[in-house]
PDB file of C-alpha atoms in Angstrom:
ATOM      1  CA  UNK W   1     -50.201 -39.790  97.976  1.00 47.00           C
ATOM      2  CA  UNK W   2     -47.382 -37.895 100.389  1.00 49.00           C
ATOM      3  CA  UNK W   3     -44.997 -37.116  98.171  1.00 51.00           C
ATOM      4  CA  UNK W   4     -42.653 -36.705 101.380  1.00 51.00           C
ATOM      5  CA  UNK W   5     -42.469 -40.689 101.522  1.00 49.00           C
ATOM      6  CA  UNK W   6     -42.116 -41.202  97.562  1.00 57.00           C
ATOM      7  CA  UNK W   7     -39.483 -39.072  97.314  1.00 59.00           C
ATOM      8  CA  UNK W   8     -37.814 -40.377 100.150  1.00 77.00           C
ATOM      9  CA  UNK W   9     -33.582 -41.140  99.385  1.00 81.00           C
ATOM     10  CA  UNK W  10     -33.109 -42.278 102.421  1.00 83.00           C
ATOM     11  CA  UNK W  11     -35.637 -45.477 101.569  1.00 89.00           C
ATOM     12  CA  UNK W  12     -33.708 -48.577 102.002  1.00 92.00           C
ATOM     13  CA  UNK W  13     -34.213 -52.752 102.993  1.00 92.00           C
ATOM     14  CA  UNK W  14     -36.743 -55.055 102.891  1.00 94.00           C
ATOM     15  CA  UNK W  15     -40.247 -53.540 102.865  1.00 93.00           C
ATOM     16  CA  UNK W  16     -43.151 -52.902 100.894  1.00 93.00           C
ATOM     17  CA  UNK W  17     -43.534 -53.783  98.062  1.00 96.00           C
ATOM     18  CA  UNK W  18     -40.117 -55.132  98.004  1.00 97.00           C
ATOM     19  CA  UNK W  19     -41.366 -57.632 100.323  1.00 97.00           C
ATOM     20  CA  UNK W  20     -44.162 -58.574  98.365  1.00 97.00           C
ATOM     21  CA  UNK W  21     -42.014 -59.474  95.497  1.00 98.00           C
ATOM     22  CA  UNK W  22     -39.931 -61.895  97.740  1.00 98.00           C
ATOM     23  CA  UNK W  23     -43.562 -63.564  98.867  1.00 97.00           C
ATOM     24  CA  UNK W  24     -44.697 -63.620  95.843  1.00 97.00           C
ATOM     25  CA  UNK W  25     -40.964 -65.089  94.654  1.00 97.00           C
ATOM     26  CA  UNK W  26     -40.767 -67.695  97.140  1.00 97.00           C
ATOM     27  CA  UNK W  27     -44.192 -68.456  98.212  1.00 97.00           C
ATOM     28  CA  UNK W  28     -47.202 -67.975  95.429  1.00 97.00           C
ATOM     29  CA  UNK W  29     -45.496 -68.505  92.002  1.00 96.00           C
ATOM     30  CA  UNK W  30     -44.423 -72.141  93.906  1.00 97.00           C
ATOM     31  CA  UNK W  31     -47.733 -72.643  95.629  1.00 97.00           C
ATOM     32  CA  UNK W  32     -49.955 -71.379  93.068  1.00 96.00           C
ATOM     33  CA  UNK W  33     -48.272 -73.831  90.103  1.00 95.00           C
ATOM     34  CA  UNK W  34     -48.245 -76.733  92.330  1.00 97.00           C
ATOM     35  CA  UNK W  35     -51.983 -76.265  92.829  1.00 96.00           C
ATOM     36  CA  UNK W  36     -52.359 -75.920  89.062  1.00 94.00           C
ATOM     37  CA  UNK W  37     -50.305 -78.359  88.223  1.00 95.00           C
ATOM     38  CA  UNK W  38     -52.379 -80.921  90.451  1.00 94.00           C
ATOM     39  CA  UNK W  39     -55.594 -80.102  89.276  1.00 93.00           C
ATOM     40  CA  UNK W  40     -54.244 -81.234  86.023  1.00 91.00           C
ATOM     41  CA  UNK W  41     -52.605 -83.928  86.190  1.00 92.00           C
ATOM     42  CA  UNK W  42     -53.862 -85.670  89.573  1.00 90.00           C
ATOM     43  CA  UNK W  43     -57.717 -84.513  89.447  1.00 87.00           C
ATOM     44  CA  UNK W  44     -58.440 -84.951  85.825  1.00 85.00           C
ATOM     45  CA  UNK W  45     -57.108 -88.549  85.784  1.00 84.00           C
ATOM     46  CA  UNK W  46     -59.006 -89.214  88.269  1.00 86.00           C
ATOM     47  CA  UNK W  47     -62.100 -88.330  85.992  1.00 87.00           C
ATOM     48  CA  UNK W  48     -60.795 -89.959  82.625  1.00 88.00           C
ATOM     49  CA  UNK W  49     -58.297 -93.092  84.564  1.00 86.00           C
ATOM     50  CA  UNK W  50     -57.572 -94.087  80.941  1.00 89.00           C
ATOM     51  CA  UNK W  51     -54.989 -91.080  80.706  1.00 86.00           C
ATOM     52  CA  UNK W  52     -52.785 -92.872  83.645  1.00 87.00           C
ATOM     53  CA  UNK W  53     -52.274 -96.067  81.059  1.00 90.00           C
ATOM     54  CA  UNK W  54     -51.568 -93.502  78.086  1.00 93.00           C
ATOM     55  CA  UNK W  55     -47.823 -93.440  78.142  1.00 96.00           C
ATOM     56  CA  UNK W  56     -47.028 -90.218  76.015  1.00 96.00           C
ATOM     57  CA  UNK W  57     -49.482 -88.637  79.156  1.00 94.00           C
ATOM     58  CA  UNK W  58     -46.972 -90.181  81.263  1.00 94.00           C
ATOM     59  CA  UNK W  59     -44.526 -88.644  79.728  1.00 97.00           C
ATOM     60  CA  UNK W  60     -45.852 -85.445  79.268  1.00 96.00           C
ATOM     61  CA  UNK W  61     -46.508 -85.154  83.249  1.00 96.00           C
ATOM     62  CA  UNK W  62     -43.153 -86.194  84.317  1.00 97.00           C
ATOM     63  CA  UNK W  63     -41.579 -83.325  81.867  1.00 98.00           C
ATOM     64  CA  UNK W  64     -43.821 -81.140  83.333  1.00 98.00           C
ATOM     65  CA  UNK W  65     -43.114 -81.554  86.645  1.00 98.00           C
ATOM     66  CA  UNK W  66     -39.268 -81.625  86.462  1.00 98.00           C
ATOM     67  CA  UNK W  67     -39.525 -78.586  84.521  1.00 98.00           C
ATOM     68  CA  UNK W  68     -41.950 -77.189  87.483  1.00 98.00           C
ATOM     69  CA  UNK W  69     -39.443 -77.893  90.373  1.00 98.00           C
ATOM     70  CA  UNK W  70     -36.638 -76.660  88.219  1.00 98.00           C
ATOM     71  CA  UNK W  71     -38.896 -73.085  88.455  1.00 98.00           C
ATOM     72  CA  UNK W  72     -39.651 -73.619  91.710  1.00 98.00           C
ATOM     73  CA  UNK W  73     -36.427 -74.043  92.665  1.00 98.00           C
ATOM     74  CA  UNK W  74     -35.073 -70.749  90.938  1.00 98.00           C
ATOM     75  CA  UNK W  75     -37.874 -68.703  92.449  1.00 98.00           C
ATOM     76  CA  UNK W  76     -36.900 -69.854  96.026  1.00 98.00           C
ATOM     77  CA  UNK W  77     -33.529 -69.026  94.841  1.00 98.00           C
ATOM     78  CA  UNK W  78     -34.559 -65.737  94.001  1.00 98.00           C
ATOM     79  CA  UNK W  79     -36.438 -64.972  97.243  1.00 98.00           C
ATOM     80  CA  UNK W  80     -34.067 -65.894  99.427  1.00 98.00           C
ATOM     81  CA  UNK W  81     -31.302 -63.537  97.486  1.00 98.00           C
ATOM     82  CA  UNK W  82     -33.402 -60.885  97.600  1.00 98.00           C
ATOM     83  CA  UNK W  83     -33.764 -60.971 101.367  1.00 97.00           C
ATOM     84  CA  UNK W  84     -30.198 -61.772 102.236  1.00 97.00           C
ATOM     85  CA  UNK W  85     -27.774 -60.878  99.100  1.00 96.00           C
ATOM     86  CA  UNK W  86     -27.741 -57.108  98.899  1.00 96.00           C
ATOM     87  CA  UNK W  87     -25.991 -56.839  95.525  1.00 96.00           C
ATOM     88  CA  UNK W  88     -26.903 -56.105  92.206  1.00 97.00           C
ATOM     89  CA  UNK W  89     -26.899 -59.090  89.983  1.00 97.00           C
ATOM     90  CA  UNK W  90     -29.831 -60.197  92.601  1.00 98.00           C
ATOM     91  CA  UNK W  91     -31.911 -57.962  91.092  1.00 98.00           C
ATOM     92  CA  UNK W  92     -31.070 -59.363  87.483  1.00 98.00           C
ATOM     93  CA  UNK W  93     -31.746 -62.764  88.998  1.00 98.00           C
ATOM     94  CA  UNK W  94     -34.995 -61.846  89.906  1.00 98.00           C
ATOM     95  CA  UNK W  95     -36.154 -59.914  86.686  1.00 98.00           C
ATOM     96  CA  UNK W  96     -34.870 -63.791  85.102  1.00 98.00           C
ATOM     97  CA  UNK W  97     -36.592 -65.467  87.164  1.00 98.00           C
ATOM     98  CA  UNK W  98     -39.755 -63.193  87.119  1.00 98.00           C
ATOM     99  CA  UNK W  99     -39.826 -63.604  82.885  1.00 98.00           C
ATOM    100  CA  UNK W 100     -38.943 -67.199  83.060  1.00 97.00           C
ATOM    101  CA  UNK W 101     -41.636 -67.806  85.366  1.00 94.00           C
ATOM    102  CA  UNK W 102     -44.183 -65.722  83.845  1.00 92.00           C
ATOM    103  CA  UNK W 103     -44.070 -66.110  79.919  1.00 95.00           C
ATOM    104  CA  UNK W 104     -41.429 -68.467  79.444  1.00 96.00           C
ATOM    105  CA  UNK W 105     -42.621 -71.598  81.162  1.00 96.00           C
ATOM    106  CA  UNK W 106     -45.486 -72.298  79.168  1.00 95.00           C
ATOM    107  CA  UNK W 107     -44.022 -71.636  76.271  1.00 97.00           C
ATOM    108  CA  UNK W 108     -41.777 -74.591  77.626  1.00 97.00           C
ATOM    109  CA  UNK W 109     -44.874 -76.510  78.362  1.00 97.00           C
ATOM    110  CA  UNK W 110     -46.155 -76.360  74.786  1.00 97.00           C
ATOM    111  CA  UNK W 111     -42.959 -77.101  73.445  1.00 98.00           C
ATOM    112  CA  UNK W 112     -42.696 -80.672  75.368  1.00 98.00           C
ATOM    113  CA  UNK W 113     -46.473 -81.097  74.371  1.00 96.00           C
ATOM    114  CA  UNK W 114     -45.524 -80.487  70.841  1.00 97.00           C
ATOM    115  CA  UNK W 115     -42.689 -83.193  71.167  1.00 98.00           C
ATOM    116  CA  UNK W 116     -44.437 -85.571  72.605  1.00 97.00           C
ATOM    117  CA  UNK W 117     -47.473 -85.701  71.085  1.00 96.00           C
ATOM    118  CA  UNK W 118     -46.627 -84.735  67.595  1.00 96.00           C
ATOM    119  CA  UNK W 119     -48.282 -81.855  67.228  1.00 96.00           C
ATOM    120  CA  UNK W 120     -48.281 -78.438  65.416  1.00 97.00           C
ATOM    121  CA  UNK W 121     -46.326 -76.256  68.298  1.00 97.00           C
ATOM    122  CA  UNK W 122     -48.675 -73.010  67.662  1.00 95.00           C
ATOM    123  CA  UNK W 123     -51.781 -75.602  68.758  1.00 96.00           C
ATOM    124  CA  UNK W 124     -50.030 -76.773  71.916  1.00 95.00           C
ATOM    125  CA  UNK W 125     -49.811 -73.096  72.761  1.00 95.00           C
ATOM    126  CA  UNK W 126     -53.040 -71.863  71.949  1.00 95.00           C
ATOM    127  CA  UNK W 127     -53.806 -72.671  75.656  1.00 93.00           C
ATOM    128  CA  UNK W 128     -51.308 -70.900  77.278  1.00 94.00           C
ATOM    129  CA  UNK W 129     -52.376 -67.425  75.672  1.00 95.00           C
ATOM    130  CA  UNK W 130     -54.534 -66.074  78.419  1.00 94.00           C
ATOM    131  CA  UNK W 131     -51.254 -67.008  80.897  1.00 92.00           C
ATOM    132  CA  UNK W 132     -48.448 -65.927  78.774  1.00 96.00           C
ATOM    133  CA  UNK W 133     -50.121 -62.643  78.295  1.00 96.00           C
ATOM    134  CA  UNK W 134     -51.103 -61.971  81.479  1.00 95.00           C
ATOM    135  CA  UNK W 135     -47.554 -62.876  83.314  1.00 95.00           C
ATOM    136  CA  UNK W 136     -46.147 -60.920  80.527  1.00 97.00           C
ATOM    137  CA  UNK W 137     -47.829 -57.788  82.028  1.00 97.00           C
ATOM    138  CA  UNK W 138     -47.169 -58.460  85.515  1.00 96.00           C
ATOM    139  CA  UNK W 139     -43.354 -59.411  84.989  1.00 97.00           C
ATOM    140  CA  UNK W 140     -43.330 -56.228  83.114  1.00 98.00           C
ATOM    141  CA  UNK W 141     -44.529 -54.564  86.130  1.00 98.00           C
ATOM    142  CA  UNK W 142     -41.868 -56.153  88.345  1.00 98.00           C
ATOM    143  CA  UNK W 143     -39.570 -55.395  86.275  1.00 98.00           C
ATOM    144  CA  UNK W 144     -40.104 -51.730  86.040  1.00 98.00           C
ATOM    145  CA  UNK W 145     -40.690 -51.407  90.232  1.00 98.00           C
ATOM    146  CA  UNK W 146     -36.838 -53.199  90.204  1.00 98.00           C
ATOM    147  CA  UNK W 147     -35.539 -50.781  87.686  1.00 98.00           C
ATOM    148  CA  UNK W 148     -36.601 -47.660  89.071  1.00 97.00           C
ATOM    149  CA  UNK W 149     -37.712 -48.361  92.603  1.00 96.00           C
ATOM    150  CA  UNK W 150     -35.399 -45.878  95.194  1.00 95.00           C
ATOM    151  CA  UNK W 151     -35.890 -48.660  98.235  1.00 96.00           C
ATOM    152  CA  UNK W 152     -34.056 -51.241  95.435  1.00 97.00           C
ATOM    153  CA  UNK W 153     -31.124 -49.243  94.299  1.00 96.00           C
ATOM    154  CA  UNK W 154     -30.665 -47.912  98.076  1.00 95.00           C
ATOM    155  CA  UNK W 155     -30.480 -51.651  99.062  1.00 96.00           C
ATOM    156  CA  UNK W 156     -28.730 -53.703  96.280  1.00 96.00           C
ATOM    157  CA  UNK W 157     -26.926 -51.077  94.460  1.00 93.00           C
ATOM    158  CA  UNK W 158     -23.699 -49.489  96.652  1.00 83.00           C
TER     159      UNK W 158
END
């Protein structure tokens, strides 16, 4: 690695891996739980078409999918102020974002499962274990590259 260009001061803007943050902000979390979420709900039903006349499944969807372009919503949000709002609390928005996005939401997801269809809440989140771990590493990872990245305090800190 050059250590010339890590230890650069002078780093500042959009770029690197500062702009993959923002992509993966505003474009793949959205994209890639959108795809997800209709696999589940649009292409299983289509399998089993006895789910679409269960109403608790009904339900259950609809939650989902508010709570999904509530998230969505927030990560565009996100994005967009870390391209254009050079200031600090955009980088606390986007750690928030980053954890609710990661972890949080299915944790959310179990709960309304849970509710719904009356059940224990630890079963309703045995399946989200693989996820919630795994976006509990990689939010950890954003998180750190916010904290201590030079090219983020340069550009949102004065």
């Amino acid at each position: 690695m050059n250590a010339k260009l890590s230890a650069n001061p002078n780093l500042k803007g959009i770029g690197g891996w500062l702009l993959l943050l923002i992509f993966f902000l505003g474009l793949y979390i959205p994209v890639t739980g959108a795809w997800s979420l209709y696999r589940e709900f649009i292409l299983v039903p289509q399998k089993m078409p006895i789910l679409e006349s269960n109403p608790l499944w009904v339900q259950y969807r609809l939650m989902v999918w508010i709570v999904f372009g509530v998230l969505c919503a927030l990560c565009f949000a996100a994005g967009y102020a870390l391209w254009r709002v050079k200031r600090p609390m955009t980088v606390q928005l986007a750690i928030g974002v980053l954890w609710l996005s990661g972890p949080f939401v299915p944790v959310i997801y179990a709960a309304i499962a849970s509710a719904i269809f009356n059940m224990d809440f630890s079963q309703a989140l045995k399946p989200f274990w693989i996820g919630i771990f795994s976006t509990s590493v990689q939010s950890a990872i954003w998180t750190g590259y916010l904290v201590k990245s030079v090219r983020v305090k340069n550009t949102y800190y004065p």
